PDB file of N, CA and C in Angstrom:
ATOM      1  N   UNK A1030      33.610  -3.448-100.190  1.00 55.00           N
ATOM      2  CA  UNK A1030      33.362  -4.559 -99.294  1.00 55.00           C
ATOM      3  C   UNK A1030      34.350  -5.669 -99.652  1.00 55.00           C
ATOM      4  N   UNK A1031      35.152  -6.252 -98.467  1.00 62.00           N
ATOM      5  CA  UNK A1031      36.218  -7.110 -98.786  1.00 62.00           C
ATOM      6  C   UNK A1031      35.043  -8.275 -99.334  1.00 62.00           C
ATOM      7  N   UNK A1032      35.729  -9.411-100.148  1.00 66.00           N
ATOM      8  CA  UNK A1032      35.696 -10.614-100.631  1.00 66.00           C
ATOM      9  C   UNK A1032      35.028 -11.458 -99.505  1.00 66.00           C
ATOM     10  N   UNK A1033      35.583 -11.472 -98.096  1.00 63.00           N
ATOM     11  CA  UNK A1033      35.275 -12.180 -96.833  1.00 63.00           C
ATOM     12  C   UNK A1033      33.938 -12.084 -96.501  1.00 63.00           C
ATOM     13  N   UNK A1034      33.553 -10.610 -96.432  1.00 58.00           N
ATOM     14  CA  UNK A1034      32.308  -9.766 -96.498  1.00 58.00           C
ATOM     15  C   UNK A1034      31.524 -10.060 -97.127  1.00 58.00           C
ATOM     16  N   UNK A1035      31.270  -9.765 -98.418  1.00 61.00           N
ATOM     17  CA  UNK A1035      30.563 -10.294 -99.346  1.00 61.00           C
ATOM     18  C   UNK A1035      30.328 -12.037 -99.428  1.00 61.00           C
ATOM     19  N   UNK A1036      31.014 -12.738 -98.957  1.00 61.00           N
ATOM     20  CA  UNK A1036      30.612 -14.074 -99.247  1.00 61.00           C
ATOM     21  C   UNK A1036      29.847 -14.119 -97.917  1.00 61.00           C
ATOM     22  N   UNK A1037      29.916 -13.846 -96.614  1.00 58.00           N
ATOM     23  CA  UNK A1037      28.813 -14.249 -95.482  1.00 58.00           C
ATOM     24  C   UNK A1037      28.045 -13.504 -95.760  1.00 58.00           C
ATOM     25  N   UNK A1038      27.580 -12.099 -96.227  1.00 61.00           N
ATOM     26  CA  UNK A1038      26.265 -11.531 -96.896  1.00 61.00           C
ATOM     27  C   UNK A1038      25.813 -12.072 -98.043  1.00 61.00           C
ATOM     28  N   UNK A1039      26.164 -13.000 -98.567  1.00 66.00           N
ATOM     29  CA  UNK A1039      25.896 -13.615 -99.905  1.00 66.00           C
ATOM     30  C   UNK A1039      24.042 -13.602 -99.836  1.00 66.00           C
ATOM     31  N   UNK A1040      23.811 -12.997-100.954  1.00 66.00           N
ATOM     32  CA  UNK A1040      21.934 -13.507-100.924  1.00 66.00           C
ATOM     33  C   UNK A1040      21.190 -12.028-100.162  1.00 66.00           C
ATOM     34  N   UNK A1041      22.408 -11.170 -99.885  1.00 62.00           N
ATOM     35  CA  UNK A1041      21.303 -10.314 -98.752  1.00 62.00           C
ATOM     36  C   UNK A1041      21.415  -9.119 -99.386  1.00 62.00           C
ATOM     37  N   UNK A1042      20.676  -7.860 -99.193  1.00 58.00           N
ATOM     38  CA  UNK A1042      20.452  -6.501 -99.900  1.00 58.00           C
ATOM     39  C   UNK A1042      21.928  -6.160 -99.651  1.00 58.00           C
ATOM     40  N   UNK A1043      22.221  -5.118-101.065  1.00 58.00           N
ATOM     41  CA  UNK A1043      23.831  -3.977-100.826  1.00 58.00           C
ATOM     42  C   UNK A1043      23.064  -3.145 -99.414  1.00 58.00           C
ATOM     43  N   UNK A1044      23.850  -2.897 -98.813  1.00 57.00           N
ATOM     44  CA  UNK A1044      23.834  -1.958 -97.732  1.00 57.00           C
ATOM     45  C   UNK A1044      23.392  -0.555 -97.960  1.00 57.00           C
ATOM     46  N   UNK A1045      23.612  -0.165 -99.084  1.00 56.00           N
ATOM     47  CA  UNK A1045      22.564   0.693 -99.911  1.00 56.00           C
ATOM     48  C   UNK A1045      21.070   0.811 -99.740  1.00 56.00           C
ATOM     49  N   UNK A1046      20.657  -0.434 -99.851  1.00 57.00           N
ATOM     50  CA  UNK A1046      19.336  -0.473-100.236  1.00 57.00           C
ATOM     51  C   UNK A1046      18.464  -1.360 -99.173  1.00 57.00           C
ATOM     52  N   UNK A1047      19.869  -1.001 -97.576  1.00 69.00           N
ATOM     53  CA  UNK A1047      18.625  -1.644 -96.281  1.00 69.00           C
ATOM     54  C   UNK A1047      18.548  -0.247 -95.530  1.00 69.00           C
ATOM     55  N   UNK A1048      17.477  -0.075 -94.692  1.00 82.00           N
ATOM     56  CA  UNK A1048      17.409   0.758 -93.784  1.00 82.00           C
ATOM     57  C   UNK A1048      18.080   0.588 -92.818  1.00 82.00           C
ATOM     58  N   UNK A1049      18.567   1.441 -91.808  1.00 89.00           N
ATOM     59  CA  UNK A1049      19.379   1.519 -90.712  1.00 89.00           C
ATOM     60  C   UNK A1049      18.841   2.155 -89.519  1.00 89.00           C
ATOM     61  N   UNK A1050      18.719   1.302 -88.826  1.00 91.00           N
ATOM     62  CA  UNK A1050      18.226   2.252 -87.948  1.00 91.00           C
ATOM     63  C   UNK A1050      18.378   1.466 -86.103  1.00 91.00           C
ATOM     64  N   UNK A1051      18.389   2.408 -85.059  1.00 95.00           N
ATOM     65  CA  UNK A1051      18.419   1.700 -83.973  1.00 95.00           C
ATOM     66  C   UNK A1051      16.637   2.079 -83.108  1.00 95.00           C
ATOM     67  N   UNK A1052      16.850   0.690 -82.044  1.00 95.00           N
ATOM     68  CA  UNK A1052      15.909   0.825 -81.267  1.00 95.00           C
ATOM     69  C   UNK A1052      16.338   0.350 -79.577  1.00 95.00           C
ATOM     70  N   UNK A1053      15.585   1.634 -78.840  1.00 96.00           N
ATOM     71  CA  UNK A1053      16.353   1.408 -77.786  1.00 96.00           C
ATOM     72  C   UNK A1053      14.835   1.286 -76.941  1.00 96.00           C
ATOM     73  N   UNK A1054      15.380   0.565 -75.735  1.00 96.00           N
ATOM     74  CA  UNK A1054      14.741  -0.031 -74.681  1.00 96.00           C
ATOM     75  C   UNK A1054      15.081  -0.550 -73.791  1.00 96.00           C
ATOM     76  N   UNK A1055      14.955  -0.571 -72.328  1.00 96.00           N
ATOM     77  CA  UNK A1055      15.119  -0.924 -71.090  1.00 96.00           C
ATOM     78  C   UNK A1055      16.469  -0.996 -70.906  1.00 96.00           C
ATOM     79  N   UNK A1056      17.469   0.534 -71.415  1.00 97.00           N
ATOM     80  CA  UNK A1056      19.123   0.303 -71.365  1.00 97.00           C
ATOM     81  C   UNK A1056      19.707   0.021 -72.749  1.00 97.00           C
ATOM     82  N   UNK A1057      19.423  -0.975 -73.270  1.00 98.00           N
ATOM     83  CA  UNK A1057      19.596  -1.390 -74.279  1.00 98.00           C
ATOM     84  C   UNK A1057      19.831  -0.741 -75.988  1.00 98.00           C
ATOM     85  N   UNK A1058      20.857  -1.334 -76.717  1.00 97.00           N
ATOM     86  CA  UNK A1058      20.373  -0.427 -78.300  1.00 97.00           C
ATOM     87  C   UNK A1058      20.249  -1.361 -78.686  1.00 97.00           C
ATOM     88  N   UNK A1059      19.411  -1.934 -80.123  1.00 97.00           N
ATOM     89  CA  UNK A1059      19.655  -2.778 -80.791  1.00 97.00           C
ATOM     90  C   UNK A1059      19.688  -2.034 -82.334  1.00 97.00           C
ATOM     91  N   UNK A1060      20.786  -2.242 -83.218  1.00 95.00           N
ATOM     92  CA  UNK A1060      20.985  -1.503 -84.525  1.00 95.00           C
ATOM     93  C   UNK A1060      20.590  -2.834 -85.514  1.00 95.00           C
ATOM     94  N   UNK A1061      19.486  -2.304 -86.532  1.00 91.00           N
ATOM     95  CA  UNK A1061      19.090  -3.080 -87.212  1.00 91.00           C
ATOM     96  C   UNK A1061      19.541  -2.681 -88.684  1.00 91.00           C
ATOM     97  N   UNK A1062      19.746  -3.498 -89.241  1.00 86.00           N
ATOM     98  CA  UNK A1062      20.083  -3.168 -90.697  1.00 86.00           C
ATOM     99  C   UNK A1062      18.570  -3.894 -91.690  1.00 86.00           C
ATOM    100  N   UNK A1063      17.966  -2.936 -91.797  1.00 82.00           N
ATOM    101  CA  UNK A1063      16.138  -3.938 -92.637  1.00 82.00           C
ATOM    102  C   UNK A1063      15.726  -4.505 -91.458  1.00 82.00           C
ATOM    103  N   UNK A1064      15.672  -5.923 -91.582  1.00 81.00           N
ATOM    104  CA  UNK A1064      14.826  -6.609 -89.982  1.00 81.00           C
ATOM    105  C   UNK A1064      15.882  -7.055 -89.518  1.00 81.00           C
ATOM    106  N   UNK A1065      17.230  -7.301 -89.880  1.00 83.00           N
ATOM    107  CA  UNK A1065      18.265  -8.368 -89.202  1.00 83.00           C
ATOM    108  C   UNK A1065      18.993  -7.161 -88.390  1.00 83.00           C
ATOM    109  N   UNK A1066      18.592  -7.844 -86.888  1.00 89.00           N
ATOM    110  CA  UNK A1066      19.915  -7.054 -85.781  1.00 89.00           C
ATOM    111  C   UNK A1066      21.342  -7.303 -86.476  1.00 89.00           C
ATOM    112  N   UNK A1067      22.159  -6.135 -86.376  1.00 89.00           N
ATOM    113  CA  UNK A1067      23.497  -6.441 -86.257  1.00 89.00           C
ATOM    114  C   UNK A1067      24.294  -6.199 -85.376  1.00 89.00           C
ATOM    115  N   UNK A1068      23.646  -5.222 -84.445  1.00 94.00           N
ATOM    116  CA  UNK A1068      24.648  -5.165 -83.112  1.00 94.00           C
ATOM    117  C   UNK A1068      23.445  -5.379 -81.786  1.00 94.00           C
ATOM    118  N   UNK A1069      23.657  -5.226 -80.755  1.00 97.00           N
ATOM    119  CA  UNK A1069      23.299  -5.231 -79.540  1.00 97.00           C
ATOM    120  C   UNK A1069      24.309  -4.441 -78.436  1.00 97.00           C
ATOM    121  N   UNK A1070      23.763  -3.779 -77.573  1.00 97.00           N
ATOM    122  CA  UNK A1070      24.785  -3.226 -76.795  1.00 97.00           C
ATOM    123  C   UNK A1070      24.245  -1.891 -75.652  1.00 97.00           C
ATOM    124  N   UNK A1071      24.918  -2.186 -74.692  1.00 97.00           N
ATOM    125  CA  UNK A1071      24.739  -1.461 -73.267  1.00 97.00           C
ATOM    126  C   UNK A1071      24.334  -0.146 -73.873  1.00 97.00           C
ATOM    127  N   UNK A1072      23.440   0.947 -73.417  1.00 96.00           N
ATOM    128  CA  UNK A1072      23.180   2.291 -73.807  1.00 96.00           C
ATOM    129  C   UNK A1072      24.567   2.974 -73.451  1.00 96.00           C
ATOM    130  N   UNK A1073      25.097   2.445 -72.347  1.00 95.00           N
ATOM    131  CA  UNK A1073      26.011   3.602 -71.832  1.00 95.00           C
ATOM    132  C   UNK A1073      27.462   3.144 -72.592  1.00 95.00           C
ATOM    133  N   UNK A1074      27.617   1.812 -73.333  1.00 95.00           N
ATOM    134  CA  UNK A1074      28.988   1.325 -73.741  1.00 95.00           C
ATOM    135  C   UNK A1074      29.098   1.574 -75.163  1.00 95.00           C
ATOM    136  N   UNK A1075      29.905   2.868 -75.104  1.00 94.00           N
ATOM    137  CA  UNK A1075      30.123   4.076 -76.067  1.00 94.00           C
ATOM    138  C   UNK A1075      31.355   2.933 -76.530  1.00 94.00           C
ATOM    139  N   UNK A1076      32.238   2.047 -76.650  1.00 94.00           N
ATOM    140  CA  UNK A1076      33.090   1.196 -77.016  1.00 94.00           C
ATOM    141  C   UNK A1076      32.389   0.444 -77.912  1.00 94.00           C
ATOM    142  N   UNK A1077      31.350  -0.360 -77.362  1.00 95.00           N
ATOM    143  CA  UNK A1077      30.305  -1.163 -78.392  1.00 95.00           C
ATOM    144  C   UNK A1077      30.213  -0.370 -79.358  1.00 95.00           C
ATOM    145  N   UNK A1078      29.067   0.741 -78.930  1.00 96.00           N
ATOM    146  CA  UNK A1078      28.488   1.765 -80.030  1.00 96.00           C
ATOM    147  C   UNK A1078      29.686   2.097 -81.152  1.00 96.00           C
ATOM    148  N   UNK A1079      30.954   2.595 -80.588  1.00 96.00           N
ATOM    149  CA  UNK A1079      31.883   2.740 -81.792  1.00 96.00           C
ATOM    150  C   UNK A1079      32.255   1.557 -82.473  1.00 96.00           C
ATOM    151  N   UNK A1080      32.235   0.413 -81.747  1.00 95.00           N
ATOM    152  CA  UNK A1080      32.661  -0.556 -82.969  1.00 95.00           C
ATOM    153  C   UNK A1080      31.689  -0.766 -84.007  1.00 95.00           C
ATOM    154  N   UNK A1081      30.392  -0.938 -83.398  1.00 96.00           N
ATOM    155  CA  UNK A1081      29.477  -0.997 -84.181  1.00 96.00           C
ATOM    156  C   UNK A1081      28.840  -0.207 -85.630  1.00 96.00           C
ATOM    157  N   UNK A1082      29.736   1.188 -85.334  1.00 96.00           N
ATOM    158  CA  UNK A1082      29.755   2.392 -86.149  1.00 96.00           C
ATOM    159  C   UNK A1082      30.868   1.757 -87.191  1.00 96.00           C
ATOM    160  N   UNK A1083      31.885   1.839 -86.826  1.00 96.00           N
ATOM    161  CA  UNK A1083      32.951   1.144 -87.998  1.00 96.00           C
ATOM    162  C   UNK A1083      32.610  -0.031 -88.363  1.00 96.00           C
ATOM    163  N   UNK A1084      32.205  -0.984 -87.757  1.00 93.00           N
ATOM    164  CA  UNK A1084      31.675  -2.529 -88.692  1.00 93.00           C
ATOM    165  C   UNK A1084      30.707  -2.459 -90.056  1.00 93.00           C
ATOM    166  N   UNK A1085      30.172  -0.878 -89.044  1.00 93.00           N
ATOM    167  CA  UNK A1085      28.888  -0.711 -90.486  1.00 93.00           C
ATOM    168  C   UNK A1085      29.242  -0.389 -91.733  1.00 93.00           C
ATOM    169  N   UNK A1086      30.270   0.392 -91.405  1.00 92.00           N
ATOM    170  CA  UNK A1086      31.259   1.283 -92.532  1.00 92.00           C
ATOM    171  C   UNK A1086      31.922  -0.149 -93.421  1.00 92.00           C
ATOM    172  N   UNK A1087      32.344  -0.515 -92.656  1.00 89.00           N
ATOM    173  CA  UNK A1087      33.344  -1.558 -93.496  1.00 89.00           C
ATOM    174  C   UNK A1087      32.134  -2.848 -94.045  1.00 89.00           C
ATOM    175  N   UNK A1088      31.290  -3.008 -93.470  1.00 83.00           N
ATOM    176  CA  UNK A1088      30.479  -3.733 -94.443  1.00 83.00           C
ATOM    177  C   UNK A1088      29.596  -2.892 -95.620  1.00 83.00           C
ATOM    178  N   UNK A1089      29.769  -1.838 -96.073  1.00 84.00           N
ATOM    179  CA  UNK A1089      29.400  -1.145 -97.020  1.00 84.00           C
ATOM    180  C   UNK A1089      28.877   0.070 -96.951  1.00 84.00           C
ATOM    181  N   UNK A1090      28.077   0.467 -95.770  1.00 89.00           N
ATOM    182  CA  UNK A1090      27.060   1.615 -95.642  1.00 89.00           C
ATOM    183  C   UNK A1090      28.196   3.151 -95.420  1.00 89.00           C
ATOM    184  N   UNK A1091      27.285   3.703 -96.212  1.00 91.00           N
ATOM    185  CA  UNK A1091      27.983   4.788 -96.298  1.00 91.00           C
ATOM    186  C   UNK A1091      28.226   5.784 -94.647  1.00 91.00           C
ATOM    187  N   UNK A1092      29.372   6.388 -94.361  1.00 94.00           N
ATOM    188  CA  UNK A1092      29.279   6.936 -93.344  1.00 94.00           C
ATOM    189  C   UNK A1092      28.550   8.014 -92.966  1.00 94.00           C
ATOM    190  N   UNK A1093      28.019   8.528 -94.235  1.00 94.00           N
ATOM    191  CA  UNK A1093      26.848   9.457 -93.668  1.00 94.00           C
ATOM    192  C   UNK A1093      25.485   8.869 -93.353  1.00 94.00           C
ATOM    193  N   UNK A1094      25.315   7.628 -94.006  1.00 93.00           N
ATOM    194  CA  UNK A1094      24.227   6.831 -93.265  1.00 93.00           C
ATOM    195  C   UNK A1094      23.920   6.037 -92.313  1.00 93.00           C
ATOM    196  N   UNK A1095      25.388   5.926 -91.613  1.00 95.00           N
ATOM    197  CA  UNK A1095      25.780   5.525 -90.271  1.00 95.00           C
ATOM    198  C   UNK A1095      25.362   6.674 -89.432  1.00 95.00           C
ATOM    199  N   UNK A1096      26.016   8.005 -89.758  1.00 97.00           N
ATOM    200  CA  UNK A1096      26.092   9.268 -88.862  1.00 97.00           C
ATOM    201  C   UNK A1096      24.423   9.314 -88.438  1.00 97.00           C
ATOM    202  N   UNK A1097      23.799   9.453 -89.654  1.00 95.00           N
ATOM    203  CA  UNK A1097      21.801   9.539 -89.405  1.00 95.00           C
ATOM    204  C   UNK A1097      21.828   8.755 -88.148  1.00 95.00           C
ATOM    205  N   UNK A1098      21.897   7.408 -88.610  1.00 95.00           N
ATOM    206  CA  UNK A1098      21.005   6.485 -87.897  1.00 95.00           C
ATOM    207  C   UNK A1098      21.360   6.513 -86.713  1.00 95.00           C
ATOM    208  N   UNK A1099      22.678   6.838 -86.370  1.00 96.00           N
ATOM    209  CA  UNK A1099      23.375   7.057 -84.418  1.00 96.00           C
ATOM    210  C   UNK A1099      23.124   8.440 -84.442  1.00 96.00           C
ATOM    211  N   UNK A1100      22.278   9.400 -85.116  1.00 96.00           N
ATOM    212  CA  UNK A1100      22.586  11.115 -84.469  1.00 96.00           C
ATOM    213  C   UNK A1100      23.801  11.502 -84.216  1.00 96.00           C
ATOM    214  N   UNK A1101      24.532  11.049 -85.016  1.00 96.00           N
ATOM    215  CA  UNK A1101      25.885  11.936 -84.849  1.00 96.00           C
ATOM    216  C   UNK A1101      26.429  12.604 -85.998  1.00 96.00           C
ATOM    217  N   UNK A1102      27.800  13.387 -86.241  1.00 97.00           N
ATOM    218  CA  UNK A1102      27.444  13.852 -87.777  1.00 97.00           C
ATOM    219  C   UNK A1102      28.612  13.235 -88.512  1.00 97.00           C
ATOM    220  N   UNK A1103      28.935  13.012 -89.724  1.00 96.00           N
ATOM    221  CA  UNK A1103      29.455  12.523 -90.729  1.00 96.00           C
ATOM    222  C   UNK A1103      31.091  12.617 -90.319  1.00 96.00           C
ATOM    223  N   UNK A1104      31.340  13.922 -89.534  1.00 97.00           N
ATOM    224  CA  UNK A1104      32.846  14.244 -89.571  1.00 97.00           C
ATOM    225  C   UNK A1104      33.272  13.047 -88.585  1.00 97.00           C
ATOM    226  N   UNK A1105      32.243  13.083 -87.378  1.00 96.00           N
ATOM    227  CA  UNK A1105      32.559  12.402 -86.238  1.00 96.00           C
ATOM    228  C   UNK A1105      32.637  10.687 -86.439  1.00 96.00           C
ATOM    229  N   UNK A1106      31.684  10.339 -87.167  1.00 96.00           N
ATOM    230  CA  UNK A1106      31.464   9.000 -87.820  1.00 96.00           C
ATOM    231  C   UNK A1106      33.376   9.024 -88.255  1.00 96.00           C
ATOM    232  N   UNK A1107      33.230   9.832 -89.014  1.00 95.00           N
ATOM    233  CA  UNK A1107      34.956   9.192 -90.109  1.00 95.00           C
ATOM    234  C   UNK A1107      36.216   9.424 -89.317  1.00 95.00           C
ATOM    235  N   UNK A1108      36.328  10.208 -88.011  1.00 95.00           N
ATOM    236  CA  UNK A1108      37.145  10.260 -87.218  1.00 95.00           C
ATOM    237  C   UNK A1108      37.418   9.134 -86.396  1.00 95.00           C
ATOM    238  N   UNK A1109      35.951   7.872 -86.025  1.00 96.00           N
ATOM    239  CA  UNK A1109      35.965   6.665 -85.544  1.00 96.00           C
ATOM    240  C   UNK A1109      36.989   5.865 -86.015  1.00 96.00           C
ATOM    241  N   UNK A1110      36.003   5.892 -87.557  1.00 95.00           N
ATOM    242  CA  UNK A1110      36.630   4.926 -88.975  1.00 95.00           C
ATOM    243  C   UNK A1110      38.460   5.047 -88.964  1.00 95.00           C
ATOM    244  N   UNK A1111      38.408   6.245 -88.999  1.00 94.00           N
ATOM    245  CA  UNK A1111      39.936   6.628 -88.593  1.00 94.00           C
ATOM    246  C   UNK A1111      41.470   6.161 -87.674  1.00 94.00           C
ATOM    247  N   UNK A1112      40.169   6.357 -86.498  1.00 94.00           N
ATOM    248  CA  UNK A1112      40.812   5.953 -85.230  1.00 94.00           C
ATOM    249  C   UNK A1112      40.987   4.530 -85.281  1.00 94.00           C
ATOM    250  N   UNK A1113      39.707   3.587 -85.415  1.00 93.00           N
ATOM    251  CA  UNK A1113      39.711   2.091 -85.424  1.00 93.00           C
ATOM    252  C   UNK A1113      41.038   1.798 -86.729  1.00 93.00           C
ATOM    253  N   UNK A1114      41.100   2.337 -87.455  1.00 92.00           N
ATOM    254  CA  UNK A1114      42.088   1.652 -88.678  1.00 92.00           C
ATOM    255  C   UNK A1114      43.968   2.139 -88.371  1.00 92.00           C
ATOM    256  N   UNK A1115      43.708   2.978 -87.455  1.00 92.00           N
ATOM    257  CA  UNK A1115      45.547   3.229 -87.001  1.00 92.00           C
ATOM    258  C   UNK A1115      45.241   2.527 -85.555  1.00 92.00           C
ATOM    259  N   UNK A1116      44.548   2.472 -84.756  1.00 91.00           N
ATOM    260  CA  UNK A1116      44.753   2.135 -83.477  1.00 91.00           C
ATOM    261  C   UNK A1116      44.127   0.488 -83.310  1.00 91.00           C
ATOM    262  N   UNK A1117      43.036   0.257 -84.068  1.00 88.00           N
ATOM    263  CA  UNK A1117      42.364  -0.665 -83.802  1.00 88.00           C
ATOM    264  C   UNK A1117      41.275  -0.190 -82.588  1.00 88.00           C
ATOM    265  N   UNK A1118      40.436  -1.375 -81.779  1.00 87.00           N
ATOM    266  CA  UNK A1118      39.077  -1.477 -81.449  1.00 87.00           C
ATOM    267  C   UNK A1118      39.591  -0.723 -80.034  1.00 87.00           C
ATOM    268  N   UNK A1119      40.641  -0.866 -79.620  1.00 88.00           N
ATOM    269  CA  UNK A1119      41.172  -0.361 -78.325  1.00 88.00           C
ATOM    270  C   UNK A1119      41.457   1.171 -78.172  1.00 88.00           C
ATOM    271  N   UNK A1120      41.098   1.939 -79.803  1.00 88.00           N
ATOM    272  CA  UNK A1120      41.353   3.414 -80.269  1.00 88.00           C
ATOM    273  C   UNK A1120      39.748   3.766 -80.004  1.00 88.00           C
ATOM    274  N   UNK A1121      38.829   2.686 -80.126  1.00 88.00           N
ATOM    275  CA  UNK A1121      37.323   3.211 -80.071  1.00 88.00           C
ATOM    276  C   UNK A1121      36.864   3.977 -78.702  1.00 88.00           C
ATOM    277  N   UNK A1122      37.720   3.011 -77.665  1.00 84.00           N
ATOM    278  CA  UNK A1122      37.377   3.162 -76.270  1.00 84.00           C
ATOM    279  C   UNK A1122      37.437   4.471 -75.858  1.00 84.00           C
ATOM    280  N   UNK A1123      38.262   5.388 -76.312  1.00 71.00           N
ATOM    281  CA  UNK A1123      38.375   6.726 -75.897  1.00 71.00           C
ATOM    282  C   UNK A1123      37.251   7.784 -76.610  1.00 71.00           C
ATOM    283  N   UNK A1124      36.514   6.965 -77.566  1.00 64.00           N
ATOM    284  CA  UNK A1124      35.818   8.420 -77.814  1.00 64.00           C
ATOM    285  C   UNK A1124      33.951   8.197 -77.709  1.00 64.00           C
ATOM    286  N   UNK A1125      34.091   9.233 -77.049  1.00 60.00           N
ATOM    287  CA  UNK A1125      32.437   9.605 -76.429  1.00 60.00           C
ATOM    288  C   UNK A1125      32.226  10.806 -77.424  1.00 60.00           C
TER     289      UNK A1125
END
């Protein structure tokens, strides 16, 4: 976790030791990390959903505990991570 990272989480659980998980309703996802939302986003905006997959990564959580909590599997999670770090957020858009 960069330096940047760690100082606006200052005071809050390692990413380790919060649950992850999403809840969906009327369209909607909301991905919670313990009780604090961290994302929000359209069911169908697979762009959100991937950024939201790599933000998690890069604030600490492991990518197989990303993969759980979206039902997807570990390879696919790190192919995101991948994509977002040579292409950036505009590399997310292409993958469903």
């Amino acid at each position: 976790m960069s330096a940047a990272v760690a100082l606006m989480l200052e005071g809050m659980p390692l990413p380790l030791d919060l649950h992850l998980h999403l809840h969906r309703a009327a369209g909607r996802v909301v991905v919670l990390a313990g009780s604090t939302v961290v994302a929000e986003y359209g069911e169908t905006d697979l762009a959100m959903r991937n950024m939201a997959i790599v933000t998690l990564q890069r604030v600490g959580f492991p990518g197989w505990r990303v993969a759980e909590a979206f039902g997807l599997t570990p390879t696919y999670v790190a192919r995101l991570r991948t994509a977002a770090a040579r292409g950036g957020a505009a590399a997310l858009a292409g993958h469903d």
